[in-house]
Structure formats: structure tokens, C-alpha cells
Coordinates of C-alpha atoms and ligand atoms in Angstrom, one line a residue:
X329 CA 27.6 47.2 -194.7
X330 CA 28.0 49.3 -191.1
X331 CA 26.7 46.7 -188.2
X332 CA 29.5 45.8 -186.9
X333 CA 30.2 50.2 -186.5
X334 CA 29.6 51.0 -183.2
X335 CA 26.2 53.9 -183.0
X336 CA 25.2 56.1 -180.8
X337 CA 22.1 58.1 -180.7
X338 CA 21.9 61.7 -178.8
X339 CA 18.1 62.1 -180.9
X340 CA 14.9 60.5 -181.1
X341 CA 12.0 61.5 -179.5
X342 CA 10.0 58.4 -177.5
X343 CA 6.5 58.7 -179.4
X344 CA 8.5 59.0 -182.3
X345 CA 9.8 55.1 -182.5
X346 CA 6.5 53.6 -181.8
X347 CA 5.7 51.3 -184.9
X348 CA 2.1 51.1 -186.9
X349 CA 2.6 47.6 -185.2
X350 CA 3.3 48.3 -182.0
X351 CA 1.1 51.4 -182.3
X352 CA -1.7 49.0 -183.3
X353 CA -1.1 46.0 -180.2
X354 CA -1.1 49.0 -177.8
X355 CA -4.5 50.8 -178.9
X356 CA -6.1 46.9 -178.6
X357 CA -4.7 46.8 -175.3
X358 CA -6.3 49.6 -174.2
X359 CA -9.2 48.8 -175.5
X360 CA -8.4 52.1 -178.0
X361 CA -9.4 52.3 -181.8
X362 CA -6.9 53.0 -184.0
X363 CA -6.5 57.1 -184.8
X364 CA -8.5 58.5 -187.7
X365 CA -6.8 59.2 -190.6
X366 CA -3.1 58.2 -189.4
X367 CA -2.6 55.1 -191.6
X368 CA -2.1 55.1 -194.6
X369 CA -3.3 52.2 -197.7
X370 CA 0.6 51.0 -197.7
X371 CA 0.6 50.4 -193.2
X372 CA 2.5 53.4 -193.1
X373 CA 1.4 57.0 -191.4
X374 CA 0.2 58.9 -193.3
X375 CA 1.0 63.0 -193.3
X376 CA 2.3 65.5 -196.3
X377 CA 3.1 68.8 -194.1
X378 CA 5.4 69.3 -190.9
X379 CA 2.1 70.5 -189.5
X380 CA 0.6 67.2 -190.2
X381 CA 3.3 65.4 -188.8
X382 CA 3.1 66.5 -185.9
X383 CA 0.1 66.1 -185.5
X384 CA 0.0 62.4 -186.7
X385 CA 2.8 62.1 -183.9
X386 CA 0.0 63.4 -181.4
X387 CA -2.5 60.6 -182.7
X388 CA 0.4 58.2 -182.3
X389 CA 1.1 58.9 -178.4
X390 CA -2.7 59.2 -177.9
X391 CA -3.0 55.2 -177.2
X392 CA -0.7 55.6 -174.4
X393 CA -2.2 54.6 -171.4
X394 CA 0.0 52.6 -169.0
X395 CA 3.5 53.0 -167.4
X396 CA 3.5 49.4 -168.8
X397 CA 3.4 50.8 -172.4
X398 CA 6.3 53.8 -172.0
X399 CA 8.2 50.4 -170.8
X400 CA 7.1 47.7 -173.2
X401 CA 7.8 51.1 -176.1
X402 CA 11.3 52.1 -175.2
X403 CA 12.7 48.4 -174.7
X404 CA 11.9 47.4 -177.8
X405 CA 13.3 50.4 -179.4
X406 CA 16.0 49.8 -177.7
X407 CA 16.4 46.1 -178.4
X408 CA 15.6 47.1 -182.0
X409 CA 19.0 49.7 -182.2
X410 CA 20.9 47.5 -180.1
X411 CA 20.6 44.6 -183.2
X412 CA 21.5 47.5 -185.2
X413 CA 25.4 48.3 -183.9
X414 CA 23.7 51.0 -181.3
X415 CA 25.1 51.4 -177.9
X416 CA 24.2 54.2 -176.4
X417 CA 20.5 56.6 -177.2
X418 CA 19.7 59.1 -175.8
X419 CA 15.1 59.2 -175.5
X420 CA 13.4 62.7 -175.8
X421 CA 10.7 62.4 -173.7
X422 CA 7.3 64.7 -173.7
X423 CA 4.9 65.3 -170.1
X424 CA 2.8 66.9 -171.9
X425 CA 2.0 63.8 -173.7
X426 CA 2.2 62.0 -171.2
X427 CA 0.4 64.5 -169.1
X428 CA -2.5 64.9 -172.3
X429 CA -2.7 59.7 -171.5
X430 CA -2.9 60.1 -167.5
X431 CA 0.5 59.6 -166.9
X432 CA 1.8 61.7 -164.7
X433 CA 6.0 63.2 -165.3
X434 CA 7.0 60.3 -162.4
X435 CA 4.9 57.7 -163.7
X436 CA 6.5 57.7 -166.9
X437 CA 10.0 58.4 -166.0
X438 CA 9.8 54.7 -164.2
X439 CA 8.3 53.1 -166.8
X440 CA 10.5 54.2 -169.5
X441 CA 13.5 53.7 -167.2
X442 CA 12.7 50.2 -166.7
X443 CA 12.2 49.4 -170.5
X444 CA 16.1 51.5 -170.3
X445 CA 17.6 48.3 -167.9
X446 CA 15.6 45.1 -169.4
X447 CA 17.4 46.1 -172.6
X448 CA 20.4 47.3 -171.3
X449 CA 20.2 43.6 -169.0
X450 CA 19.6 41.8 -172.2
X451 CA 21.7 44.2 -174.3
X452 CA 24.6 45.5 -173.2
X453 CA 22.9 49.1 -174.7
X454 CA 22.7 51.9 -172.3
X455 CA 19.4 54.7 -172.4
X456 CA 18.9 57.3 -171.3
X457 CA 16.2 60.2 -171.2
X458 CA 16.1 64.2 -172.2
X459 CA 12.9 65.6 -171.2
X460 CA 11.6 67.9 -173.9
X461 CA 8.6 70.8 -173.5
X462 CA 7.2 71.4 -177.3
X463 CA 7.1 74.8 -178.6
X464 CA 4.1 75.9 -180.4
X465 CA 2.2 74.8 -176.8
X466 CA 4.2 77.9 -175.5
X467 CA 6.2 79.1 -172.7
X468 CA 4.2 78.7 -169.7
X469 CA 3.2 75.2 -170.7
X470 CA 7.8 75.0 -171.3
X471 CA 8.1 76.3 -167.6
X472 CA 5.6 73.9 -166.3
X473 CA 7.8 71.0 -168.2
X474 CA 11.0 72.7 -166.6
X475 CA 9.4 72.9 -162.9
X476 CA 8.4 68.9 -163.1
X477 CA 12.2 68.1 -164.4
X478 CA 13.4 70.5 -161.4
X479 CA 11.2 69.5 -158.8
X480 CA 11.6 65.6 -159.2
X481 CA 14.9 64.9 -160.7
X482 CA 15.4 61.2 -162.1
X483 CA 19.7 59.3 -162.1
X484 CA 18.0 58.4 -166.5
X485 CA 17.0 62.2 -166.8
X486 CA 20.3 63.9 -168.1
X487 CA 19.1 66.5 -170.4
X488 CA 16.1 69.1 -171.1
X489 CA 15.5 69.6 -174.2
X490 CA 12.6 71.1 -177.3
X491 CA 10.8 70.3 -180.2
X492 CA 7.4 70.8 -181.7
X493 CA 6.8 73.9 -184.3
X494 CA 9.9 75.9 -185.0
X495 CA 7.8 78.9 -186.3
X496 CA 6.1 79.3 -183.0
X497 CA 7.0 81.9 -180.8
X498 CA 10.6 83.0 -180.4
X499 CA 13.7 81.2 -178.3
X500 CA 14.0 84.2 -176.1
X501 CA 10.1 83.3 -174.8
X502 CA 11.7 80.1 -173.6
X503 CA 14.7 81.7 -171.6
X504 CA 13.1 80.5 -168.8
X505 CA 12.2 77.4 -168.3
X506 CA 16.0 76.4 -169.9
X507 CA 17.6 78.3 -167.2
X508 CA 15.7 76.6 -165.0
X509 CA 16.4 73.7 -165.5
X510 CA 20.1 74.6 -167.0
X511 CA 20.8 75.9 -163.0
X512 CA 20.6 72.8 -162.2
X513 CA 23.4 71.4 -163.8
X514 CA 21.4 69.7 -166.2
X515 CA 22.8 70.0 -170.2
X516 CA 20.6 71.6 -172.7
X517 CA 20.1 71.1 -176.5
X518 CA 16.4 72.8 -179.0
X519 CA 15.7 72.3 -182.7
X520 CA 16.2 75.0 -184.4
X521 CA 17.4 75.3 -188.4
X522 CA 15.3 72.6 -189.6
X523 CA 12.2 74.7 -189.8
X524 CA 13.1 77.5 -189.9
X525 CA 16.9 79.5 -191.5
X526 CA 20.2 80.0 -190.0
X527 CA 19.4 82.7 -188.0
X528 CA 17.3 80.2 -186.1
X529 CA 19.8 78.7 -185.0
X530 CA 21.3 82.2 -183.9
X531 CA 18.0 83.4 -182.2
X532 CA 18.6 80.0 -179.9
X533 CA 22.1 80.5 -179.3
X534 CA 21.7 83.9 -178.3
X535 CA 19.2 82.9 -176.3
X536 CA 19.2 79.7 -174.0
X537 CA 21.9 77.9 -172.7
X538 CA 21.6 74.6 -175.2
X539 CA 25.2 73.4 -176.3
X540 CA 23.5 71.1 -179.1
X541 CA 21.0 71.7 -181.8
X542 CA 18.3 69.3 -182.9
X543 CA 18.9 69.4 -186.7
X544 CA 20.4 72.9 -187.5
X545 CA 21.0 71.8 -191.0
X546 CA 19.8 74.9 -192.3
X547 CA 23.1 76.9 -190.6
X548 CA 24.7 76.0 -194.1
X549 CA 23.2 79.2 -195.3
X550 CA 25.6 81.7 -193.7
X551 CA 29.4 80.3 -193.7
X552 CA 30.4 83.2 -191.7
X553 CA 27.5 81.8 -188.6
X554 CA 29.2 78.4 -189.2
X555 CA 32.4 79.7 -187.6
X556 CA 30.3 80.6 -184.8
X557 CA 29.4 76.7 -184.3
X558 CA 33.0 76.0 -184.5
X559 CA 33.9 78.3 -182.1
X560 CA 31.7 77.2 -179.5
X561 CA 32.0 74.0 -180.6
X562 CA 28.5 73.4 -180.9
X563 CA 27.0 70.1 -181.8
X564 CA 24.5 69.4 -184.7
X565 CA 22.9 66.4 -184.2
X566 CA 21.5 66.0 -187.5
X567 CA 19.0 63.2 -188.9
X568 CA 19.8 62.9 -192.4
X569 CA 16.3 61.0 -194.0
X570 CA 14.0 62.8 -191.7
X571 CA 15.2 66.1 -193.0
X572 CA 14.3 64.2 -196.7
X573 CA 10.9 63.0 -195.9
X574 CA 10.4 66.2 -194.0
X575 CA 10.9 67.8 -197.3
X576 CA 13.7 70.3 -196.6
X577 CA 15.8 68.7 -199.4
X578 CA 15.3 67.1 -202.9
X579 CA 18.0 64.6 -202.1
X580 CA 21.0 63.4 -200.6
X581 CA 22.9 65.3 -203.2
X582 CA 21.4 68.2 -201.4
X583 CA 21.5 67.9 -198.1
X584 CA 24.3 69.3 -196.4
X585 CA 25.3 66.4 -194.3
X586 CA 29.1 66.2 -196.0
X587 CA 29.2 70.5 -196.1
X588 CA 29.0 70.7 -192.5
X589 CA 31.3 68.5 -191.7
X590 CA 34.0 69.7 -194.0
X591 CA 32.9 72.9 -192.7
X592 CA 34.4 71.5 -189.6
X593 CA 31.4 71.1 -187.7
X594 CA 30.5 68.7 -185.2
X595 CA 27.9 66.3 -186.6
X596 CA 26.7 63.4 -184.8
X597 CA 24.1 61.3 -187.2
X598 CA 20.2 60.2 -185.2
X599 CA 16.8 59.2 -186.5
X600 CA 14.3 61.2 -184.9
X601 CA 10.9 59.6 -185.3
X602 CA 11.6 56.7 -186.9
X603 CA 8.5 54.2 -188.6
X604 CA 7.8 57.7 -189.9
X605 CA 10.2 58.6 -191.7
X606 CA 10.8 55.1 -192.7
X607 CA 14.5 54.8 -191.1
X608 CA 16.3 53.3 -187.9
X609 CA 20.2 54.7 -186.3
X610 CA 21.3 51.7 -188.4
X611 CA 19.9 53.2 -191.5
X612 CA 21.1 56.4 -190.8
X613 CA 24.3 55.4 -190.5
X614 CA 24.1 52.8 -194.0
X615 CA 22.7 55.9 -195.7
X616 CA 25.4 57.7 -194.6
X617 CA 27.9 55.3 -195.8
X618 CA 25.7 54.9 -199.5
X619 CA 23.8 57.9 -200.5
X620 CA 26.6 60.4 -198.8
X621 CA 29.8 58.6 -199.4
X622 CA 31.3 58.4 -195.5
X623 CA 33.9 56.1 -195.7
X624 CA 34.0 53.5 -192.3
X625 CA 36.0 56.2 -190.6
X626 CA 34.1 59.0 -191.2
X627 CA 31.1 57.1 -189.4
X628 CA 33.0 56.3 -186.8
X629 CA 33.6 59.4 -186.1
X630 CA 30.0 60.7 -186.3
X631 CA 29.4 58.0 -183.3
X632 CA 33.1 59.5 -181.1
X633 CA 31.2 63.4 -181.5
X634 CA 28.0 62.1 -180.1
X635 CA 29.9 60.2 -177.2
X636 CA 31.2 63.5 -176.4
X637 CA 28.4 65.7 -176.2
X638 CA 26.4 62.9 -174.5
X639 CA 24.7 64.0 -171.4
X640 CA 25.8 61.7 -169.9
X641 CA 27.8 61.4 -166.9
X642 CA 31.6 60.8 -167.2
X643 CA 31.4 56.7 -165.7
X644 CA 29.1 55.8 -168.5
X645 CA 31.2 58.1 -171.1
X646 CA 33.8 55.7 -170.7
X647 CA 32.3 52.6 -170.8
X648 CA 31.0 53.8 -174.3
X649 CA 34.5 55.1 -175.6
X650 CA 35.7 51.5 -174.2
X651 CA 33.8 49.6 -176.9
X652 CA 35.5 52.1 -179.9
Ligands
LIG783 N1 8.8 66.0 -182.3 C1 9.2 65.0 -182.5 N2 9.5 65.4 -184.5 C2 9.8 66.3 -184.5 C3 10.7 67.1 -185.4 N3 11.4 66.5 -186.4 N4 10.3 68.7 -185.3 C4 10.6 69.4 -184.6 N5 9.6 68.5 -183.6 C5 9.5 67.1 -183.6
LIG784 ZN1 13.0 66.0 -183.7

């Protein structure tokens, strides 16, 4: 049992936390139909490939309509995470998805911040946001998101990042967006080494001011390159169940979680898009123990790595350290 182990999550997409049940409740409340071809006969989200997954994510995101929706999603996710022993969670927000449903950047932040405050009051869990752009929407859209982040700072927005289809564009195309935000003092992370190989991680490190990599698991394909990750103290936001669900690896034995830890990389554990992959932050820690063989001390070390690498201020980190 790992419930008693304090957990810290650094990689979780806001809309990716919406369960089919919550999605249906939001659609009904907003008098919208449940999107077609989204839920399979077993009641879970239906998709086959990575690209289909991204499409399903967009359809789930399309039922949001109000600031209250954003508040409720954040609140429900954080309360559930807290019940599994999570003490801190960084949520990847998507200003492009909110703009699509007519919610402005400020309004989205205010809604999510309300959910964060309500959850902290009730359970003590601390939540923060990382604003992300979407790679396949291209560099201009990314720059627009970066400009919003810079023009409308929010006390809970602690970083900047990028998700989406790693197969599109090159990291250096997004340097203007990342450099703009980084220059204001916000740290950055980027998805790489998930759909793309180790070279994609190297390209990201060469081009962008990032200290963390979303996934990065395919760095294992070049042992020389792992040395650079170690030297530069790059932290990997590893999401094992997501990687298995998206078919990167056939089973836990083939997944490089343990190999990356043994090689000396700074690894953290996250759930990515929990209901899409039938997981949760608690399930990730439990799986790391049951299927990857990590003992309690090793799991606690992953939490320590995550507090170290969190983008939140030192005072908040001190509160987190005190809970270990
Ligand atoms: N957006 C949501 N989940 C993602 C993932 N696993 N990779 C890239 N973009 C995403
Ligand atoms: Zn992700």
C-alpha cells in the first residue's frame, strides 16, 4: 500500500483530468450533447492511436462553458488526488482550449484558482498551474499563448510548457514563445521523448530554456545522451501508465522507469491524463511499487525529486518538505 506515502505530481493536463462521468455532468449542465464517438460501450473514452487520443482530448475539452466548470474540474481533481496522498499538484492549463470554448485566459485562471483554494482549504493539498501551448497548432499560436502569460500574470501560474503532437514542427520554432516567458522569470518544461526519440529531447534542450522534460523516457535510447541529462540536472516527468496506454512500450518490463533511475536521472512520477489512461497519481505510485518493484524509500525519493523540481516558490516548498 502506498496511500501513506506523500505524493507530488508535476505533469497532469487540466482537461485530461475530466472523467467520463464529470464530462457528462458538464455537458448536461451546459445543455450540450455528449460529443460523438468519444465514449465506448464500456463507458470509457475511446481512441486507438496517439493522434486519436489528442482528438478525444479536444472533444472532452469542448463541453466546458463557464468559469464554474474550470473551478469544479480543478476542485474535484485535487480532492481526489489528496485522498490518495498527493500533497502538491501542478496542472497544465491550455489557454488554446479555453479560447475555443469562449473563456478568456484570465477567466480560466480565476476559475481554476478558486478550485485550488477550495481544495486546499478542505484537504490541505496545494495546486498550481503551468500554462501550456500546443505544438501542432504551430509557433504563432504558441507565441500568442506566451504573450498572454506575460501580459496577465497570475500568482498560481508558476511555469510555461508545451504539449501536443511532438511529430510536428521543431523545438527551435517555439524558441520565441519560450524565451519570452522565460525572460520574465517563469521556468519552463516541454513534452519530448514521448512520441519522438532521444534526439527530440536533445533538440528541445538545445533550443529551449527548459529545466524539465515532459516524459523524456526515450532518452534511454542513447546512453551517452543520458550523461547530458544528468550533467544538466534535467528532471524527467515520467508517466508510466500513459506510456503503456499510448503503446510506447508493451509492458512494465519494457518501460525504462527503473533503467532511468538506475542511470542516475532525476525522475518524478505523474498521471498525465488520468481517466484517459485509467490511472491516477495514487495508481502511478502503486504501480511503480507492484510492477516496477520500487520500495517505499525509492518512491519517497521520487517525491523528493518532484518537490525539488516543482516550479513553486521556496516558502511553499518548505511547507511541502515539512510533510515528508
Ligand atoms: N496533451 C495531453 N496529453 C498529452 C500527451 N501525453 N502528450 C502530448 N500532449 C498531450
Ligand atoms: Zn503530457
